[in-house]
Amino acid sequence: MGGQSHDGTTEWKETWWEKSDWTGYKELGAEKSGKNGEGDSWWEKWKEVLYQDEWSNLARIERSAEKQAKSGAENAGWYEKWWEKYDAKGWTEKGAHKYGRLNEQSWWERWGEHYDGRGFVLKWTDKWAETDLGTKWGDKWEEKFFAGIGSRQGETWHVSPGGDRWSRTWGEEHFGNGKVHKYGKSTTGESWDLVVDEETYYEAEPHYGWADVVGDSTQLLSIQPVERPPGVYPTIDFSASSPSPPSDDPPGMPPPPLE
């Protein structure tokens, strides 16, 4: 569906869809876009998917979205995408990439969470910004834990227009026995290295998991599957190797779409 003004300067469009096949794959999605007489424009797309994972044979639900807007009056706009992935045994992955610009300043943000369903958790965040004059600054951190043992580390940094760089790095080692090793240093000569008595706290399970996403996916689950065509069967490849474990490194940031 869609529409526009008499002079054509304002318009909008919406598309919705449902998909399914005989394997049990189901998809629900929407795409929307528009613009106004001042030159402002926007676009967004979201999707929900249910399918059976070919390696584990577990049901999996994935959600994703992309959004973008741009100003017609000034050099300003923003873009973001996010995703959530869940399986029936508690494996969960979530993440987002965001980018924005307002005249002479730009900023980026990305973060991720990974839970393997057996107690391991990885979380990370990376934020940075810069101006057209050359000033840059940012902050990032990461944590990994399993069975009460793990680590945290991070960095805060700043670069002047002349290229002078300042940074402070820090880290924590959690031994699972009430002892935590804390260390760090900065480019201005700060440093610390000590072991303290401190309780370890982290979220071993996502606050929103498989049971929650199933309960909130009524429309997706209600999509009727297509009947299997006669004589068609799943393809099984016994020669395929097992998938490699997920990388701990965060995914690369896509090029800003608004530049």
CSV table of N, CA and C in Angstrom, one decimal, residues 28-144:
chain,number,residue,atom,x,y,z
A,28,LEU,N,8.1,-13.8,8.2
A,28,LEU,CA,7.2,-12.7,8.4
A,28,LEU,C,8.0,-11.4,8.3
A,29,GLY,N,7.6,-10.5,7.4
A,29,GLY,CA,8.4,-9.3,7.3
A,29,GLY,C,7.6,-8.1,6.8
A,30,ALA,N,8.3,-6.9,6.8
A,30,ALA,CA,7.7,-5.7,6.4
A,30,ALA,C,8.7,-4.7,5.9
A,31,GLU,N,8.4,-3.8,5.0
A,31,GLU,CA,9.3,-2.8,4.5
A,31,GLU,C,8.5,-1.5,4.4
A,32,LYS,N,9.0,-0.4,4.9
A,32,LYS,CA,8.3,0.9,4.9
A,32,LYS,C,9.3,2.0,4.4
A,33,SER,N,8.8,3.0,3.7
A,33,SER,CA,9.6,4.1,3.3
A,33,SER,C,8.8,5.3,3.0
A,34,GLY,N,9.4,6.5,3.0
A,34,GLY,CA,8.7,7.7,2.8
A,34,GLY,C,9.6,8.9,2.7
A,35,LYS,N,9.0,10.0,2.3
A,35,LYS,CA,9.7,11.3,2.2
A,35,LYS,C,8.6,12.4,2.3
A,36,ASN,N,9.1,13.6,2.7
A,36,ASN,CA,8.2,14.7,2.8
A,36,ASN,C,8.7,15.9,1.9
A,37,GLY,N,8.0,17.0,2.0
A,37,GLY,CA,8.3,18.2,1.1
A,37,GLY,C,9.5,18.9,1.5
A,38,GLU,N,10.1,18.7,2.7
A,38,GLU,CA,11.3,19.3,3.1
A,38,GLU,C,12.5,18.5,2.7
A,39,GLY,N,12.3,17.4,2.1
A,39,GLY,CA,13.5,16.6,1.6
A,39,GLY,C,13.9,15.5,2.6
A,40,ASP,N,13.2,15.4,3.8
A,40,ASP,CA,13.5,14.3,4.7
A,40,ASP,C,13.0,13.0,4.1
A,41,SER,N,13.8,12.0,4.4
A,41,SER,CA,13.4,10.6,3.9
A,41,SER,C,13.7,9.6,4.9
A,42,TRP,N,13.0,8.5,4.9
A,42,TRP,CA,13.2,7.4,5.8
A,42,TRP,C,12.9,6.1,5.2
A,43,TRP,N,13.5,5.0,5.8
A,43,TRP,CA,13.3,3.6,5.3
A,43,TRP,C,13.5,2.7,6.4
A,44,GLU,N,12.7,1.6,6.5
A,44,GLU,CA,12.9,0.6,7.5
A,44,GLU,C,12.5,-0.8,7.0
A,45,LYS,N,13.1,-1.8,7.5
A,45,LYS,CA,12.7,-3.2,7.1
A,45,LYS,C,12.9,-4.1,8.3
A,46,TRP,N,12.0,-5.0,8.6
A,46,TRP,CA,12.2,-5.9,9.6
A,46,TRP,C,11.7,-7.3,9.2
A,47,LYS,N,12.2,-8.3,9.8
A,47,LYS,CA,11.9,-9.7,9.4
A,47,LYS,C,12.0,-10.6,10.6
A,48,GLU,N,11.1,-11.6,10.7
A,48,GLU,CA,11.2,-12.7,11.6
A,48,GLU,C,11.2,-14.0,10.9
A,49,VAL,N,12.0,-15.0,11.3
A,49,VAL,CA,12.2,-16.2,10.6
A,49,VAL,C,12.2,-17.4,11.6
A,50,LEU,N,11.5,-18.5,11.2
A,50,LEU,CA,11.5,-19.8,11.9
A,50,LEU,C,12.0,-20.8,11.0
A,51,TYR,N,13.0,-21.6,11.4
A,51,TYR,CA,13.5,-22.7,10.6
A,51,TYR,C,14.2,-23.8,11.5
A,52,GLN,N,14.5,-24.9,10.9
A,52,GLN,CA,15.2,-26.0,11.6
A,52,GLN,C,16.7,-25.9,11.2
A,53,ASP,N,17.6,-25.8,12.2
A,53,ASP,CA,19.0,-25.7,11.9
A,53,ASP,C,19.5,-27.0,11.4
A,54,GLU,N,20.2,-27.0,10.3
A,54,GLU,CA,20.7,-28.2,9.6
A,54,GLU,C,21.7,-29.0,10.3
A,55,TRP,N,22.4,-28.4,11.3
A,55,TRP,CA,23.5,-29.1,12.0
A,55,TRP,C,22.9,-29.7,13.3
A,56,SER,N,22.2,-28.9,14.0
A,56,SER,CA,21.7,-29.4,15.3
A,56,SER,C,20.3,-30.0,15.2
A,57,ASN,N,19.5,-29.7,14.2
A,57,ASN,CA,18.1,-30.1,14.0
A,57,ASN,C,17.2,-29.5,15.0
A,58,LEU,N,17.7,-28.4,15.6
A,58,LEU,CA,16.9,-27.6,16.6
A,58,LEU,C,16.1,-26.5,15.9
A,59,ALA,N,15.0,-26.2,16.4
A,59,ALA,CA,14.2,-25.1,15.9
A,59,ALA,C,14.9,-23.8,16.3
A,60,ARG,N,14.9,-22.9,15.3
A,60,ARG,CA,15.6,-21.6,15.6
A,60,ARG,C,14.7,-20.4,15.1
A,61,ILE,N,14.7,-19.4,15.9
A,61,ILE,CA,13.9,-18.2,15.5
A,61,ILE,C,14.9,-17.0,15.4
A,62,GLU,N,14.8,-16.2,14.3
A,62,GLU,CA,15.7,-15.1,14.1
A,62,GLU,C,14.9,-13.9,13.8
A,63,ARG,N,15.3,-12.8,14.4
A,63,ARG,CA,14.7,-11.5,14.1
A,63,ARG,C,15.8,-10.5,13.7
A,64,SER,N,15.4,-9.6,12.8
A,64,SER,CA,16.4,-8.6,12.3
A,64,SER,C,15.6,-7.4,11.8
A,65,ALA,N,16.3,-6.2,11.8
A,65,ALA,CA,15.7,-5.0,11.4
A,65,ALA,C,16.8,-4.0,10.9
A,66,GLU,N,16.4,-3.2,9.9
A,66,GLU,CA,17.3,-2.1,9.5
A,66,GLU,C,16.4,-0.9,9.4
A,67,LYS,N,17.0,0.3,9.8
A,67,LYS,CA,16.3,1.6,9.8
A,67,LYS,C,17.2,2.6,9.3
A,68,GLN,N,16.7,3.6,8.6
A,68,GLN,CA,17.6,4.7,8.1
A,68,GLN,C,16.7,5.9,7.9
A,69,ALA,N,17.3,7.1,8.2
A,69,ALA,CA,16.6,8.4,8.0
A,69,ALA,C,17.6,9.4,7.6
A,70,LYS,N,17.2,10.4,6.8
A,70,LYS,CA,18.1,11.4,6.3
A,70,LYS,C,17.4,12.7,6.3
A,71,SER,N,18.0,13.8,6.7
A,71,SER,CA,17.5,15.1,6.7
A,71,SER,C,17.6,15.8,5.4
A,72,GLY,N,16.6,16.5,5.0
A,72,GLY,CA,16.8,17.2,3.7
A,72,GLY,C,17.2,18.7,3.9
A,73,ALA,N,17.3,19.1,5.2
A,73,ALA,CA,17.6,20.5,5.4
A,73,ALA,C,19.1,20.7,5.9
A,74,GLU,N,19.7,19.6,6.4
A,74,GLU,CA,21.1,19.7,6.9
A,74,GLU,C,21.8,18.4,6.7
A,75,ASN,N,23.1,18.4,6.9
A,75,ASN,CA,23.9,17.2,6.7
A,75,ASN,C,23.7,16.3,8.0
A,76,ALA,N,22.6,15.6,8.0
A,76,ALA,CA,22.2,14.8,9.2
A,76,ALA,C,21.5,13.6,8.8
A,77,GLY,N,21.7,12.5,9.5
A,77,GLY,CA,20.9,11.3,9.3
A,77,GLY,C,21.4,10.2,10.2
A,78,TRP,N,20.8,9.0,10.2
A,78,TRP,CA,21.2,7.9,11.0
A,78,TRP,C,20.8,6.6,10.4
A,79,TYR,N,21.5,5.6,10.8
A,79,TYR,CA,21.3,4.2,10.3
A,79,TYR,C,21.5,3.3,11.4
A,80,GLU,N,20.7,2.2,11.5
A,80,GLU,CA,20.9,1.2,12.5
A,80,GLU,C,20.4,-0.2,11.9
A,81,LYS,N,21.1,-1.2,12.4
A,81,LYS,CA,20.6,-2.6,12.2
A,81,LYS,C,20.8,-3.4,13.4
A,82,TRP,N,19.9,-4.3,13.7
A,82,TRP,CA,20.0,-5.2,14.9
A,82,TRP,C,19.5,-6.5,14.5
A,83,TRP,N,19.9,-7.5,15.3
A,83,TRP,CA,19.5,-8.9,15.0
A,83,TRP,C,19.5,-9.7,16.4
A,84,GLU,N,18.6,-10.7,16.4
A,84,GLU,CA,18.5,-11.6,17.5
A,84,GLU,C,18.3,-13.0,17.0
A,85,LYS,N,19.0,-13.9,17.6
A,85,LYS,CA,18.9,-15.3,17.1
A,85,LYS,C,18.8,-16.2,18.3
A,86,TYR,N,17.9,-17.2,18.3
A,86,TYR,CA,17.6,-18.0,19.4
A,86,TYR,C,17.4,-19.5,18.9
A,87,ASP,N,17.8,-20.5,19.7
A,87,ASP,CA,17.5,-21.8,19.4
A,87,ASP,C,16.8,-22.5,20.7
A,88,ALA,N,16.3,-23.7,20.5
A,88,ALA,CA,15.5,-24.3,21.5
A,88,ALA,C,16.3,-24.8,22.7
A,89,LYS,N,17.6,-24.8,22.6
A,89,LYS,CA,18.4,-25.2,23.8
A,89,LYS,C,19.1,-24.1,24.5
A,90,GLY,N,18.7,-22.9,24.2
A,90,GLY,CA,19.2,-21.7,24.9
A,90,GLY,C,20.3,-20.9,24.3
A,91,TRP,N,20.8,-21.4,23.1
A,91,TRP,CA,21.8,-20.6,22.4
A,91,TRP,C,21.2,-19.3,21.9
A,92,THR,N,21.9,-18.2,22.2
A,92,THR,CA,21.3,-16.9,21.9
A,92,THR,C,22.4,-16.0,21.4
A,93,GLU,N,22.1,-15.2,20.4
A,93,GLU,CA,23.0,-14.2,19.9
A,93,GLU,C,22.2,-12.9,19.6
A,94,LYS,N,22.8,-11.8,20.0
A,94,LYS,CA,22.2,-10.5,19.8
A,94,LYS,C,23.2,-9.5,19.4
A,95,GLY,N,22.9,-8.5,18.6
A,95,GLY,CA,23.8,-7.5,18.2
A,95,GLY,C,23.2,-6.3,17.5
A,96,ALA,N,24.0,-5.3,17.4
A,96,ALA,CA,23.5,-4.1,16.7
A,96,ALA,C,24.6,-3.3,16.1
A,97,HIS,N,24.4,-2.6,15.0
A,97,HIS,CA,25.3,-1.6,14.5
A,97,HIS,C,24.5,-0.3,14.3
A,98,LYS,N,25.1,0.8,14.7
A,98,LYS,CA,24.4,2.1,14.6
A,98,LYS,C,25.4,3.1,14.1
A,99,TYR,N,24.9,4.1,13.3
A,99,TYR,CA,25.7,5.1,12.7
A,99,TYR,C,24.8,6.4,12.7
A,100,GLY,N,25.4,7.5,13.0
A,100,GLY,CA,24.7,8.8,12.9
A,100,GLY,C,25.6,9.9,12.5
A,101,ARG,N,25.0,11.0,12.0
A,101,ARG,CA,25.8,12.2,11.6
A,101,ARG,C,24.9,13.4,11.8
A,102,LEU,N,25.5,14.5,12.4
A,102,LEU,CA,24.8,15.7,12.6
A,102,LEU,C,25.8,16.8,12.2
A,103,ASN,N,25.7,17.3,11.0
A,103,ASN,CA,26.6,18.4,10.5
A,103,ASN,C,28.0,17.9,10.5
A,104,GLU,N,28.8,18.5,11.4
A,104,GLU,CA,30.3,18.2,11.4
A,104,GLU,C,30.7,17.0,12.3
A,105,GLN,N,29.7,16.4,13.0
A,105,GLN,CA,30.1,15.3,13.9
A,105,GLN,C,29.4,14.0,13.5
A,106,SER,N,30.2,12.9,13.5
A,106,SER,CA,29.7,11.5,13.2
A,106,SER,C,29.9,10.6,14.4
A,107,TRP,N,29.1,9.6,14.6
A,107,TRP,CA,29.3,8.7,15.6
A,107,TRP,C,28.9,7.3,15.2
A,108,TRP,N,29.5,6.3,15.8
A,108,TRP,CA,29.2,4.9,15.5
A,108,TRP,C,29.1,4.1,16.8
A,109,GLU,N,28.3,3.0,16.8
A,109,GLU,CA,28.2,2.2,17.9
A,109,GLU,C,27.9,0.8,17.5
A,110,ARG,N,28.5,-0.2,18.1
A,110,ARG,CA,28.2,-1.6,17.8
A,110,ARG,C,28.3,-2.4,19.1
A,111,TRP,N,27.5,-3.4,19.2
A,111,TRP,CA,27.6,-4.3,20.4
A,111,TRP,C,27.1,-5.7,20.1
A,112,GLY,N,27.5,-6.6,20.9
A,112,GLY,CA,27.0,-8.0,20.7
A,112,GLY,C,27.0,-8.8,22.0
A,113,GLU,N,26.1,-9.8,22.0
A,113,GLU,CA,26.0,-10.7,23.1
A,113,GLU,C,25.9,-12.1,22.5
A,114,HIS,N,26.6,-13.1,23.2
A,114,HIS,CA,26.5,-14.5,22.8
A,114,HIS,C,26.4,-15.4,24.0
A,115,TYR,N,25.4,-16.2,24.0
A,115,TYR,CA,25.2,-17.2,25.1
A,115,TYR,C,25.2,-18.6,24.4
A,116,ASP,N,26.0,-19.5,24.8
A,116,ASP,CA,26.0,-20.8,24.2
A,116,ASP,C,25.0,-21.8,24.7
A,117,GLY,N,24.2,-21.4,25.7
A,117,GLY,CA,23.2,-22.3,26.3
A,117,GLY,C,23.7,-23.3,27.3
A,118,ARG,N,25.0,-23.3,27.5
A,118,ARG,CA,25.7,-24.2,28.5
A,118,ARG,C,26.4,-23.4,29.6
A,119,GLY,N,26.3,-22.1,29.7
A,119,GLY,CA,26.9,-21.3,30.7
A,119,GLY,C,27.9,-20.3,30.2
A,120,PHE,N,28.4,-20.4,29.0
A,120,PHE,CA,29.4,-19.5,28.5
A,120,PHE,C,28.7,-18.2,28.0
A,121,VAL,N,29.3,-17.0,28.3
A,121,VAL,CA,28.7,-15.8,27.8
A,121,VAL,C,29.8,-14.9,27.3
A,122,LEU,N,29.6,-14.2,26.2
A,122,LEU,CA,30.5,-13.2,25.7
A,122,LEU,C,29.7,-11.9,25.4
A,123,LYS,N,30.1,-10.8,25.9
A,123,LYS,CA,29.5,-9.5,25.6
A,123,LYS,C,30.6,-8.5,25.2
A,124,TRP,N,30.2,-7.6,24.3
A,124,TRP,CA,31.2,-6.6,23.9
A,124,TRP,C,30.4,-5.3,23.4
A,125,THR,N,31.1,-4.2,23.5
A,125,THR,CA,30.6,-2.9,23.1
A,125,THR,C,31.7,-2.1,22.5
A,126,ASP,N,31.5,-1.4,21.4
A,126,ASP,CA,32.5,-0.5,20.8
A,126,ASP,C,31.8,0.8,20.3
A,127,LYS,N,32.2,1.9,20.9
A,127,LYS,CA,31.6,3.2,20.5
A,127,LYS,C,32.7,4.2,20.1
A,128,TRP,N,32.5,4.9,19.1
A,128,TRP,CA,33.5,6.0,18.7
A,128,TRP,C,32.8,7.1,17.9
A,129,ALA,N,33.5,8.2,17.9
A,129,ALA,CA,32.9,9.4,17.2
A,129,ALA,C,34.1,10.3,16.7
A,130,GLU,N,33.8,11.1,15.8
A,130,GLU,CA,34.8,12.0,15.2
A,130,GLU,C,34.1,13.3,14.7
A,131,THR,N,34.9,14.3,14.6
A,131,THR,CA,34.4,15.6,14.0
A,131,THR,C,35.2,15.8,12.7
A,132,ASP,N,34.7,16.7,11.8
A,132,ASP,CA,35.4,17.1,10.6
A,132,ASP,C,36.7,17.7,10.8
A,133,LEU,N,36.9,18.3,12.0
A,133,LEU,CA,38.2,18.9,12.3
A,133,LEU,C,39.3,17.9,12.7
A,134,GLY,N,38.9,16.6,12.9
A,134,GLY,CA,39.9,15.6,13.2
A,134,GLY,C,39.9,15.1,14.6
A,135,THR,N,39.1,15.6,15.5
A,135,THR,CA,39.0,15.1,16.8
A,135,THR,C,38.3,13.8,16.8
A,136,LYS,N,38.8,12.8,17.5
A,136,LYS,CA,38.2,11.4,17.6
A,136,LYS,C,38.2,10.9,19.0
A,137,TRP,N,37.3,10.2,19.4
A,137,TRP,CA,37.2,9.6,20.8
A,137,TRP,C,36.4,8.4,20.8
A,138,GLY,N,36.6,7.5,21.8
A,138,GLY,CA,35.8,6.3,21.8
A,138,GLY,C,36.0,5.5,23.1
A,139,ASP,N,35.3,4.5,23.2
A,139,ASP,CA,35.3,3.6,24.4
A,139,ASP,C,34.8,2.2,24.0
A,140,LYS,N,35.5,1.2,24.5
A,140,LYS,CA,35.1,-0.2,24.2
A,140,LYS,C,35.4,-1.1,25.4
A,141,TRP,N,34.7,-2.2,25.5
A,141,TRP,CA,34.9,-3.2,26.5
A,141,TRP,C,34.4,-4.5,26.1
A,142,GLU,N,34.9,-5.6,26.7
A,142,GLU,CA,34.5,-6.9,26.4
A,142,GLU,C,34.5,-7.8,27.7
A,143,GLU,N,33.6,-8.7,27.8
A,143,GLU,CA,33.7,-9.7,28.9
A,143,GLU,C,33.4,-11.1,28.5
A,144,LYS,N,34.1,-12.0,29.1
A,144,LYS,CA,33.9,-13.5,28.8
A,144,LYS,C,33.8,-14.2,30.1
